[in-house]
Structure formats: C-alpha cells, structure tokens
Coordinates of C-alpha atoms and ligand atoms in Angstrom, one line a residue:
X1 CA 0.0 0.0 0.0
X2 CA 1.1 3.5 -0.8
X3 CA 3.1 4.9 2.2
X4 CA 0.8 7.9 2.5
X5 CA -2.3 5.7 2.7
X6 CA -0.7 3.5 5.3
X7 CA 0.1 6.4 7.5
X8 CA -3.4 7.7 7.0
X9 CA -4.9 4.3 7.9
X10 CA -2.8 4.3 11.1
X11 CA -3.8 7.9 12.0
X12 CA -7.4 7.0 11.5
X13 CA -7.1 4.0 13.8
X14 CA -5.4 6.2 16.4
X15 CA -8.0 8.9 15.9
X16 CA -5.0 11.4 15.3
X17 CA -6.2 12.1 11.8
X18 CA -7.8 15.6 11.5
X19 CA -11.0 15.4 9.5
X20 CA -12.4 18.5 7.7
X21 CA -15.9 18.8 6.5
X22 CA -16.6 21.4 3.8
X23 CA -20.1 22.6 3.8
X24 CA -22.1 22.4 7.1
X25 CA -25.6 22.1 5.8
X26 CA -28.2 19.4 6.6
X27 CA -25.8 16.8 5.5
X28 CA -22.2 18.2 6.4
X29 CA -23.1 19.3 9.9
X30 CA -24.3 15.7 11.1
X31 CA -21.3 14.3 9.3
X32 CA -19.0 16.6 11.2
X33 CA -20.7 15.8 14.4
X34 CA -20.5 12.1 13.9
X35 CA -16.7 12.1 13.0
X36 CA -16.2 14.2 16.2
X37 CA -18.4 11.9 18.3
X38 CA -16.2 9.0 17.5
X39 CA -13.0 10.7 18.5
X40 CA -11.7 12.7 15.5
X41 CA -10.7 16.3 15.7
X42 CA -13.0 17.9 13.1
X43 CA -12.7 21.2 11.4
X44 CA -16.0 22.3 9.8
X45 CA -15.7 24.9 6.9
X46 CA -18.6 26.9 5.6
X47 CA -19.0 30.2 3.7
X48 CA -21.8 31.5 5.9
X49 CA -20.3 33.3 9.0
X50 CA -23.6 33.4 10.8
X51 CA -23.8 29.5 10.4
X52 CA -20.2 29.1 11.7
X53 CA -20.9 31.4 14.6
X54 CA -24.0 29.5 15.7
X55 CA -22.1 26.1 15.5
X56 CA -19.1 27.4 17.5
X57 CA -21.7 28.4 20.1
X58 CA -22.9 24.8 20.2
X59 CA -26.2 25.8 18.5
X60 CA -27.5 23.9 15.6
X61 CA -28.6 26.1 12.6
X62 CA -30.8 23.2 11.3
X63 CA -34.4 23.8 11.9
X64 CA -36.9 21.0 12.4
X65 CA -36.8 18.0 14.5
X66 CA -33.5 16.2 14.1
X67 CA -33.4 13.7 17.1
X68 CA -30.0 14.0 18.8
X69 CA -28.3 16.5 16.6
X70 CA -28.6 19.5 18.8
X71 CA -27.1 17.7 21.8
X72 CA -24.4 16.0 19.9
X73 CA -23.3 19.4 18.3
X74 CA -23.2 21.0 21.7
X75 CA -21.2 18.2 23.2
X76 CA -18.7 18.0 20.5
X77 CA -18.2 21.7 20.4
X78 CA -17.9 21.9 24.2
X79 CA -15.4 19.0 24.2
X80 CA -13.2 20.9 21.7
X81 CA -13.5 18.2 19.0
X82 CA -15.5 20.2 16.5
X83 CA -14.8 23.7 15.5
X84 CA -16.3 25.7 12.5
X85 CA -14.6 28.3 10.4
X86 CA -15.1 30.3 7.2
X87 CA -11.2 30.2 6.6
X88 CA -10.5 27.6 4.0
X89 CA -6.8 27.9 4.7
X90 CA -7.5 25.7 7.8
X91 CA -7.9 22.9 5.6
X92 CA -4.1 22.8 5.3
X93 CA -3.9 20.6 8.4
X94 CA -6.6 18.1 7.4
X95 CA -5.7 14.4 6.7
X96 CA -9.3 13.8 5.4
X97 CA -11.5 16.4 3.7
X98 CA -15.1 15.6 3.0
X99 CA -17.0 17.7 0.5
X100 CA -20.7 18.2 1.5
X101 CA -21.8 21.1 -0.7
X102 CA -25.0 21.5 -2.6
X103 CA -25.1 20.1 -6.2
X104 CA -28.3 21.3 -7.7
X105 CA -29.5 21.2 -11.3
X106 CA -30.2 24.5 -13.2
X107 CA -33.4 25.4 -15.1
X108 CA -32.2 23.2 -18.0
X109 CA -31.8 20.3 -15.5
X110 CA -28.1 20.3 -16.0
X111 CA -25.7 19.8 -13.0
X112 CA -24.7 23.1 -11.4
X113 CA -21.3 22.5 -9.8
X114 CA -20.4 26.1 -8.8
X115 CA -20.3 25.2 -5.1
X116 CA -18.4 22.0 -5.7
X117 CA -15.8 23.9 -8.0
X118 CA -15.3 26.6 -5.2
X119 CA -14.8 23.9 -2.6
X120 CA -12.3 22.1 -4.8
X121 CA -10.4 25.3 -5.6
X122 CA -10.1 26.1 -1.8
X123 CA -9.0 22.5 -1.0
X124 CA -6.4 22.3 -3.9
X125 CA -4.8 25.5 -2.7
X126 CA -3.8 24.1 0.6
X127 CA -4.1 20.4 0.7
X128 CA -1.3 18.6 2.3
X129 CA 0.6 15.6 1.1
X130 CA -1.1 12.4 1.8
X131 CA -4.5 13.9 2.3
X132 CA -7.7 12.0 1.3
X133 CA -10.5 14.0 -0.4
X134 CA -14.0 12.4 -0.3
X135 CA -16.9 13.9 -2.2
X136 CA -20.1 13.0 -0.3
X137 CA -22.3 15.3 -2.3
X138 CA -24.5 13.7 -5.0
X139 CA -22.9 14.0 -8.4
X140 CA -23.4 12.8 -12.0
X141 CA -21.7 9.7 -12.8
X142 CA -18.2 10.5 -14.3
X143 CA -17.9 13.8 -12.2
X144 CA -15.0 12.5 -10.0
X145 CA -13.0 11.7 -13.2
X146 CA -14.0 14.7 -15.3
X147 CA -14.2 17.5 -12.8
X148 CA -13.0 16.6 -9.3
X149 CA -9.7 14.8 -10.1
X150 CA -8.5 17.5 -12.7
X151 CA -9.5 20.4 -10.3
X152 CA -7.5 18.9 -7.4
X153 CA -4.5 17.9 -9.5
X154 CA -4.2 21.3 -11.5
X155 CA -4.9 23.3 -8.4
X156 CA -2.4 21.5 -6.1
X157 CA 0.2 20.3 -8.4
X158 CA 0.0 17.0 -6.7
X159 CA -1.0 13.6 -8.3
X160 CA -4.1 11.7 -7.3
X161 CA -3.2 8.2 -6.1
X162 CA 0.4 9.2 -5.5
X163 CA 0.5 12.4 -3.4
X164 CA -3.2 12.8 -2.6
X165 CA -6.2 10.4 -2.6
X166 CA -9.6 10.7 -3.8
X167 CA -13.0 9.0 -3.2
X168 CA -16.8 9.3 -3.4
X169 CA -19.0 8.2 -0.6
X170 CA -22.6 9.5 -1.2
X171 CA -24.8 10.0 1.8
X172 CA -28.4 8.6 2.4
X173 CA -29.7 11.0 4.9
X174 CA -33.3 12.1 5.2
X175 CA -34.8 15.1 7.0
X176 CA -35.9 14.1 10.3
X177 CA -33.5 11.0 10.3
X178 CA -30.1 12.7 9.7
X179 CA -28.2 11.0 12.5
X180 CA -30.2 7.7 12.4
X181 CA -29.5 7.4 8.6
X182 CA -25.9 8.3 8.9
X183 CA -25.4 5.5 11.5
X184 CA -27.8 2.9 10.3
X185 CA -27.8 2.9 6.5
X186 CA -25.1 1.2 4.4
X187 CA -22.8 3.3 2.3
X188 CA -20.8 2.8 -0.8
X189 CA -17.1 3.7 -0.3
X190 CA -16.0 4.5 -3.9
X191 CA -12.2 4.8 -4.1
X192 CA -10.1 6.0 -7.0
X193 CA -8.2 2.9 -6.2
X194 CA -9.1 -0.1 -4.2
X195 CA -6.6 0.8 -1.6
X196 CA -8.2 4.1 -1.1
X197 CA -11.6 2.5 -0.9
X198 CA -10.4 0.2 1.9
X199 CA -9.1 3.2 3.9
X200 CA -12.5 4.9 3.5
X201 CA -14.0 1.9 5.1
X202 CA -11.7 2.3 8.0
X203 CA -12.8 6.0 8.3
X204 CA -16.5 5.3 8.1
X205 CA -16.5 2.1 10.2
X206 CA -16.8 3.8 13.7
X207 CA -19.8 5.8 12.6
X208 CA -21.7 3.4 10.2
X209 CA -23.3 0.3 11.8
X210 CA -24.2 -1.1 8.5
X211 CA -22.5 -2.4 5.3
X212 CA -19.7 -0.4 3.9
X213 CA -19.3 -1.5 0.4
X214 CA -16.3 -0.8 -1.6
X215 CA -16.5 0.2 -5.3
X216 CA -14.8 2.4 -7.8
X217 CA -16.0 6.2 -7.9
X218 CA -18.1 5.7 -11.0
X219 CA -20.1 2.9 -9.4
X220 CA -20.7 5.0 -6.3
X221 CA -21.8 7.9 -8.4
X222 CA -24.2 5.6 -10.3
X223 CA -25.6 4.0 -7.1
X224 CA -26.8 7.2 -5.5
X225 CA -28.3 8.8 -8.5
X226 CA -29.9 5.5 -9.6
X227 CA -31.5 4.8 -6.2
X228 CA -33.3 8.2 -6.3
X229 CA -34.1 8.0 -10.0
X230 CA -35.6 4.6 -9.3
X231 CA -37.8 6.1 -6.7
X232 CA -39.0 8.9 -8.9
X233 CA -39.8 6.6 -11.8
X234 CA -41.8 4.4 -9.3
X235 CA -43.7 7.3 -7.9
X236 CA -44.5 8.4 -11.4
X237 CA -46.0 5.0 -12.2
X238 CA -48.3 5.2 -9.2
X239 CA -49.3 8.8 -10.3
X240 CA -49.9 7.8 -13.9
X241 CA -52.0 4.8 -12.7
X242 CA -54.0 7.3 -10.5
X243 CA -54.8 9.3 -13.6
X244 CA -55.9 6.3 -15.5
X245 CA -58.2 5.1 -12.6
X246 CA -59.6 8.6 -12.1
X247 CA -60.5 8.7 -15.8
X248 CA -62.6 5.5 -15.6
X249 CA -64.1 6.1 -12.1
X250 CA -61.9 3.4 -10.4
X251 CA -60.3 3.8 -7.1
X252 CA -56.5 3.7 -7.4
X253 CA -56.0 2.8 -3.8
X254 CA -58.1 -0.3 -4.2
X255 CA -56.4 -1.1 -7.5
X256 CA -52.9 -0.6 -5.9
X257 CA -53.8 -2.8 -2.9
X258 CA -54.8 -5.7 -5.2
X259 CA -51.8 -5.2 -7.6
X260 CA -49.4 -5.4 -4.7
X261 CA -50.8 -8.8 -3.7
X262 CA -49.0 -10.0 -6.9
X263 CA -45.6 -11.3 -6.1
X264 CA -42.8 -8.7 -6.9
X265 CA -45.2 -5.8 -7.3
X266 CA -44.9 -2.8 -5.0
X267 CA -46.8 0.1 -6.4
X268 CA -46.0 3.2 -4.4
X269 CA -48.5 6.0 -3.3
X270 CA -49.9 8.4 -5.9
X271 CA -50.0 11.9 -4.7
X272 CA -50.0 15.5 -5.2
X273 CA -46.4 15.7 -6.4
X274 CA -42.8 14.9 -5.6
X275 CA -40.7 17.4 -3.6
X276 CA -37.6 17.5 -1.7
X277 CA -33.9 18.1 -2.2
X278 CA -33.0 14.6 -3.7
X279 CA -35.7 13.0 -5.7
X280 CA -36.5 15.9 -8.1
X281 CA -32.8 16.4 -9.0
X282 CA -30.9 13.2 -8.8
X283 CA -32.6 11.6 -11.8
X284 CA -31.3 14.5 -13.9
X285 CA -27.8 13.9 -12.4
X286 CA -28.0 10.3 -13.4
X287 CA -29.1 11.2 -16.9
X288 CA -26.3 13.8 -17.2
X289 CA -23.8 11.1 -16.5
X290 CA -24.9 9.0 -19.6
X291 CA -22.9 9.1 -22.8
X292 CA -24.4 11.5 -25.3
X293 CA -25.7 8.8 -27.7
X294 CA -27.8 7.1 -25.0
X295 CA -31.6 7.7 -25.5
X296 CA -32.7 8.9 -22.1
X297 CA -36.5 8.6 -22.2
X298 CA -37.9 7.2 -19.0
X299 CA -36.2 9.6 -16.6
X300 CA -37.5 12.7 -18.2
X301 CA -41.0 11.2 -18.7
X302 CA -41.2 10.3 -15.0
X303 CA -40.2 13.8 -14.1
X304 CA -42.9 15.3 -16.3
X305 CA -45.6 13.0 -14.7
X306 CA -44.5 14.0 -11.2
X307 CA -44.2 17.7 -11.9
X308 CA -47.7 17.5 -13.5
X309 CA -49.4 16.4 -10.4
X310 CA -49.8 19.9 -8.7
X311 CA -51.4 21.0 -12.1
X312 CA -53.7 18.0 -11.9
X313 CA -54.7 19.1 -8.4
X314 CA -55.6 22.5 -9.8
X315 CA -57.7 20.8 -12.6
X316 CA -59.6 18.8 -9.8
X317 CA -60.2 22.1 -8.1
X318 CA -61.4 23.7 -11.2
X319 CA -63.7 20.8 -12.0
X320 CA -65.1 20.8 -8.4
X321 CA -65.8 24.6 -8.5
X322 CA -67.3 24.5 -12.0
X323 CA -69.9 22.0 -10.8
X324 CA -71.1 24.7 -8.4
X325 CA -70.9 27.4 -11.1
X326 CA -67.7 28.9 -9.8
X327 CA -64.3 29.4 -11.4
X328 CA -60.8 29.8 -10.0
X329 CA -60.6 33.6 -10.5
X330 CA -60.9 35.2 -7.2
X331 CA -61.5 32.0 -5.5
X332 CA -59.9 31.5 -1.9
X333 CA -58.3 28.1 -1.9
X334 CA -57.2 26.8 1.4
X335 CA -53.9 24.7 1.1
X336 CA -53.3 22.3 3.9
X337 CA -49.6 21.5 4.0
X338 CA -46.5 23.3 2.6
X339 CA -43.7 20.9 3.6
X340 CA -42.6 18.5 0.8
X341 CA -43.0 15.5 3.1
X342 CA -45.5 14.4 5.8
X343 CA -44.5 15.3 9.4
X344 CA -41.5 17.4 8.2
X345 CA -40.8 21.1 8.2
X346 CA -38.6 20.9 5.0
X347 CA -40.3 22.6 2.2
X348 CA -37.6 22.4 -0.5
X349 CA -39.1 21.9 -4.0
X350 CA -42.6 21.8 -2.4
X351 CA -45.3 20.6 -4.6
X352 CA -47.6 23.0 -2.7
X353 CA -45.6 25.9 -4.0
X354 CA -46.0 24.5 -7.5
X355 CA -49.7 24.4 -6.9
X356 CA -49.7 28.0 -5.5
X357 CA -47.9 29.2 -8.6
X358 CA -50.5 27.7 -11.1
X359 CA -53.4 28.8 -8.9
X360 CA -52.2 32.4 -8.8
X361 CA -51.7 32.3 -12.6
X362 CA -55.4 31.5 -12.8
X363 CA -56.3 34.4 -10.5
X364 CA -57.1 32.2 -7.6
X365 CA -56.1 33.3 -3.9
X366 CA -54.3 30.5 -2.2
X367 CA -54.1 30.6 1.6
X368 CA -51.5 28.2 3.1
X369 CA -51.5 26.3 6.4
X370 CA -48.7 24.0 7.8
X371 CA -48.3 23.2 11.4
X372 CA -44.6 22.6 11.1
X373 CA -43.3 25.2 8.6
X374 CA -42.6 28.6 10.1
X375 CA -45.0 31.3 8.9
X376 CA -47.8 28.9 8.0
X377 CA -48.6 27.5 11.5
X378 CA -51.7 29.6 12.1
X379 CA -55.0 28.2 13.1
X380 CA -56.3 25.9 10.3
X381 CA -59.9 27.1 10.9
X382 CA -58.9 30.7 9.9
X383 CA -57.4 29.3 6.7
X384 CA -60.4 27.1 5.7
X385 CA -63.0 29.7 6.7
X386 CA -64.8 31.1 3.7
X387 CA -62.7 29.1 1.3
X388 CA -64.1 27.9 -2.1
X389 CA -62.0 24.7 -1.9
X390 CA -59.8 23.0 0.7
X391 CA -56.8 21.0 -0.6
X392 CA -54.9 18.4 1.4
X393 CA -51.4 18.6 0.0
X394 CA -49.3 17.0 2.8
X395 CA -50.1 14.0 5.0
X396 CA -49.2 15.6 8.3
X397 CA -50.4 13.5 11.2
X398 CA -52.1 16.7 12.6
X399 CA -54.5 16.7 9.6
X400 CA -55.7 13.3 10.3
X401 CA -57.3 14.6 13.5
X402 CA -59.2 17.5 11.8
X403 CA -62.9 18.0 12.7
X404 CA -64.3 17.9 9.2
X405 CA -67.8 18.7 10.4
X406 CA -66.6 21.8 12.1
X407 CA -64.5 22.8 9.0
X408 CA -67.4 22.2 6.7
X409 CA -69.5 24.6 8.8
X410 CA -67.0 27.5 8.2
X411 CA -65.9 26.6 4.7
X412 CA -67.5 28.8 1.9
X413 CA -67.8 25.9 -0.5
X414 CA -67.5 22.3 1.0
X415 CA -65.0 21.1 -1.8
X416 CA -62.4 18.9 -0.4
X417 CA -59.6 17.9 -2.8
X418 CA -57.5 15.2 -1.2
X419 CA -54.0 15.0 -2.6
X420 CA -52.5 12.6 -0.2
X421 CA -55.4 10.1 0.6
X422 CA -55.7 11.8 4.1
X423 CA -59.4 11.2 4.4
X424 CA -62.0 8.5 3.5
X425 CA -64.6 9.6 1.1
X426 CA -67.3 8.3 3.3
X427 CA -66.4 10.2 6.4
X428 CA -65.8 13.4 4.4
X429 CA -69.2 13.2 2.5
X430 CA -70.9 12.3 6.0
X431 CA -69.4 15.6 7.2
X432 CA -71.0 17.4 4.3
X433 CA -68.1 17.7 2.0
X434 CA -67.9 17.1 -1.8
X435 CA -64.9 14.8 -1.8
X436 CA -62.4 14.5 -4.7
X437 CA -59.3 12.3 -4.3
X438 CA -56.4 11.9 -6.6
X439 CA -57.1 8.6 -8.5
X440 CA -60.2 8.0 -6.5
X441 CA -63.3 7.3 -8.7
X442 CA -66.4 6.0 -7.2
X443 CA -65.9 2.3 -7.6
X444 CA -67.6 0.4 -4.8
X445 CA -65.3 -0.7 -2.1
X446 CA -64.4 -4.3 -2.7
X447 CA -64.7 -7.1 -0.1
X448 CA -62.0 -9.6 0.8
X449 CA -63.1 -12.9 -0.8
X450 CA -61.0 -15.6 0.9
X451 CA -60.4 -18.8 -1.2
X452 CA -62.9 -21.5 -0.6
X453 CA -61.8 -24.5 1.5
Ligands
SAJ1 N1 -43.8 10.6 -2.5 C1 -45.0 10.2 -3.2 N2 -45.3 8.9 -3.2 C2 -44.6 7.8 -2.6 C3 -43.4 8.4 -1.9 C4 -43.1 9.6 -1.9 O1 -45.7 10.9 -3.9 O2 -45.0 6.7 -2.6 C5 -43.4 12.0 -2.5 C6 -43.4 12.6 -1.1 O3 -44.6 13.1 -0.8 C7 -42.3 13.7 -1.3 C8 -41.4 13.1 -2.4 O4 -42.1 12.1 -3.0 O5 -42.8 14.8 -1.8 C9 -40.1 12.4 -1.8 O6 -40.5 11.5 -0.8 P1 -39.4 10.5 -0.2 O7 -40.2 9.5 0.6 O8 -38.6 9.9 -1.3 O9 -38.5 11.3 0.8 P2 -37.1 11.9 0.4 O10 -37.2 13.0 -0.7 O11 -36.5 12.4 1.7 O12 -36.2 10.8 -0.1 C10 -35.2 10.3 0.7 C11 -34.2 9.6 -0.3 N3 -33.2 9.3 0.5 C12 -31.9 9.8 0.2 O13 -31.7 10.5 -0.7 C13 -30.8 9.5 1.0 C14 -34.9 8.4 -0.9 O14 -33.9 7.8 -1.7 C15 -35.5 7.5 0.1 O15 -36.1 6.4 -0.6 C16 -36.5 8.1 1.0 O16 -35.7 9.3 1.6 C17 -36.8 7.2 2.0 O17 -37.9 6.8 2.0 O18 -36.0 6.9 2.9

C-alpha cells in the first residue's frame, strides 16, 4: 500500500487524523458531528459566517426535529473536538477532507457545480501531502474523473493516487432522520483505487453500523443517482396509474392494494407531487452522466408525470368549482400543507409551491396552512373559513385529526380535494363535503373474498 495511505490508515485507527468537512448544511453538519463523536478532531468549513458562529456556540442552525443532533453538536463543540470556520486555509492541516456542498441542477436540468468547484479550488490551494478528499455530495456519474480529479491535480500540483487520494461516498440522509440514517444505512465507499476504498471503510467504520461496500468512484456515483431516479420513476408510475383510474371512475388505492398482492409488485403511493432536495434532482444527475448517444426517455418522462401532479390538483379544483358554477378567478383556496413530506418542516421543492404558482396564474387566492413550517402554522380554521376549496397537500399527522364537520361549517364551498389520501370519502361526505381524491373514482369498495376451502 502507498506509504501515505498506510500512514493515514494508522492515523485513522489512532484517531489522530484531522477530519475537515466542507459544507455544514443538513448533511455536512451531522457528518462533522459524527466524526467528532467517534473521536476525531474535526474542522468544519462553511462560507456562511452566521452559520459558523452558531455552530461554534454549540447551537444547531438546522431547523426542524432532528433527534440527537442539537445535543451532539453542543457536546462535540464543548469537548473541543468540533470547530467551525469560514477560513478555508485551515484545510491545510486536514488528513481527510469531505465535501458536502450543494449540487443542484439548473433550469435546464443540467448539474450546477459552482459550489463544488469553489470547494475544490479552496482545497487544492492548501491540501497537504497524503490527504484524502471524499466527495459526499450527490454528483453525476463521471464527475469525479472529469471534474474533481483534474481540479485537485491542477490546483495543487499533486497527483491523485500518489501524493493525494480521492473517493466518493454518497450519503443517504433524510430530513428528520439525519443521525439515524448516517449511522444505520449502508454506504458505498467509492475509491479511486481499491486501496483508497479500503481506507475509506476504516474511516466510516466507527460511524456506520451497516454495510460499507467498496467500489470504484463511478459505481458510487451511479448507485446514488440511480437509487433516487428509481424512486422517482416508481412514484411516477403510481401517479400515472391514478390518472388512469380517475378517468374511468376506479379507485386507485383499491387497485394498488390488489396489484401489490401479486408477487414482486410494489406500487408506491400516488399523490400531489414529488418534492424534496433529492428526488427531483438526482434523476437529472443520473441522466447527465450517460454518454451523449444514450436515449434517455424514462427519466424525463417520469419527471414530467410527477411535476404535472400539482397541475392535476388544480384541474380537480377547477372541476369541483365548476360543478357549483364557480371558477378559479378570485376563489380563496385553502392549502393544507406546505412541507414536501409528511411530518417534516422541510419545504424544499414543495409541490404546494408549484400548486400556489399555477393557482395564482389562474387568478385564484391560495391561503396556506402548515403546522410545522414557520410562517404557516396559524389556526387551520382561519385558513379554511370562507374558502371555495380545501386542498390536502401533505399528510401531516395533525390533519388526520381534523374535525371535518366543524371545518365544513365554516368553509365557503364544501369542496375537499385530497392529494394525499388523508381522508376517507365516506367520512368526508358524511361531514357534508364534496370529496375529490387523486385517482379515487367512485368504484364500490371491494370485499375480501378468501379462497373457498
Ligand atoms: N412521494 C410520493 N409517493 C410515494 C413516496 C413519496 O408521492 O410513494 C413523494 C413525497 O410526498 C415527497 C417526495 O415524493 O414529496 C419524496 O419523498 P421520499 O419519501 O422519497 O423522501 P425523500 O425525498 O426524503 O427521499 C429520501 C431519499 N433518500 C436519500 O436521498 C438518502 C430516498 O432515496 C429514500 O427512498 C427516501 O428518503 C426514504 O424513503 O428513505
């Protein structure tokens, strides 16, 4: 094994290796805390001074309920094992540098690597001999070879695999489960060489209580982008099935339930759209990694289906209002839920925002409620009062406990459009609502016919 890597492996085992984390967002910060928890000295680098200041006071800048994170941050900062800075020159002492910066796609769905490039420039300027750089951000297949490696080598004058080392270890965190996922989910340690991959396993072993699978960098890039593209395509199938069922008056939940009794089927839940920081963008990163002559058809089609769902919700509202002689223009529309995911305060790429945009384009007056998103946690009755339609966009647990009869009594028009199968038609109609559910025609509820003996 390369001498540098041997020394690094030893320093990792002794916890004398200094770990730097570049990018202290909802991924980088828990990563920094975890490496500090298991005994490494950690330097966190971020461009936002206010974020750095909060962290150095032991205060988590991440909103929302992240079990264990605030306490762990305070403990590791107080123990002197984690310190944040905006000064990238402090990377000069790091033996391991993880890169956890945003890797969004632009309006043309092409990868936007400005933050990644800036981080690599900072690292290349000061990186010390023998250091290992691990990109944890999600990147298009081929990015390590085409962008990361050249940036490090040209910026530092050092050679990857000789003087410095390079890997890709994508994360699998999820809002609300940052620490749990970091510790409990398997990870792919993609090394530029097998030796590098094996040293990465040594690094992550104290944190990850699940498989650490070694691979090359390109495989690691493909795994992460594929696992999220896979989810997007599967959600799109559920959504398209819902449109088919709706068009013929069938109930997609009943169809889905019976389909999923067939071995090897697992139709996901149709809904009001697909939000979040991962699923809407990672399919485009996978597509961007393909060779130019590969016909990429399924990924864009699935994205189109999922991005259409907020528009479909608007059409359901339009149809519901037209049956009472009303139109969207000037109509007050109560939107229940702004987060992208049930019981989360994370509203990135929220389908509710997409719905608000199309409603406003039609002259409607959307009013938003969300118990978990700051600014929208007002009283739900004041949002529903006088509304021409009430839209369930997020399956927050709180909404399952709503008094539909009470809300019916204050609503302007009792039109309830259910984008997340929050309510049963029967109970909604019994409370006086006109109920419209995504994919839910009026087919009779089936009965379970057990096989005759
Ligand atoms: N959604 C549906 N129908 C479904 C599932 C989800 O419409 O059947 C919608 C959700 O409402 C949400 C969006 O899709 O708007 C994304 O939901 P998600 O459950 O995929 O949650 P995410 O975005 O946090 O996805 C993350 C991903 N994990 C990582 O990127 C590490 C994803 O790969 C995981 O499958 C998912 O968490 C999970 O369930 O753990």
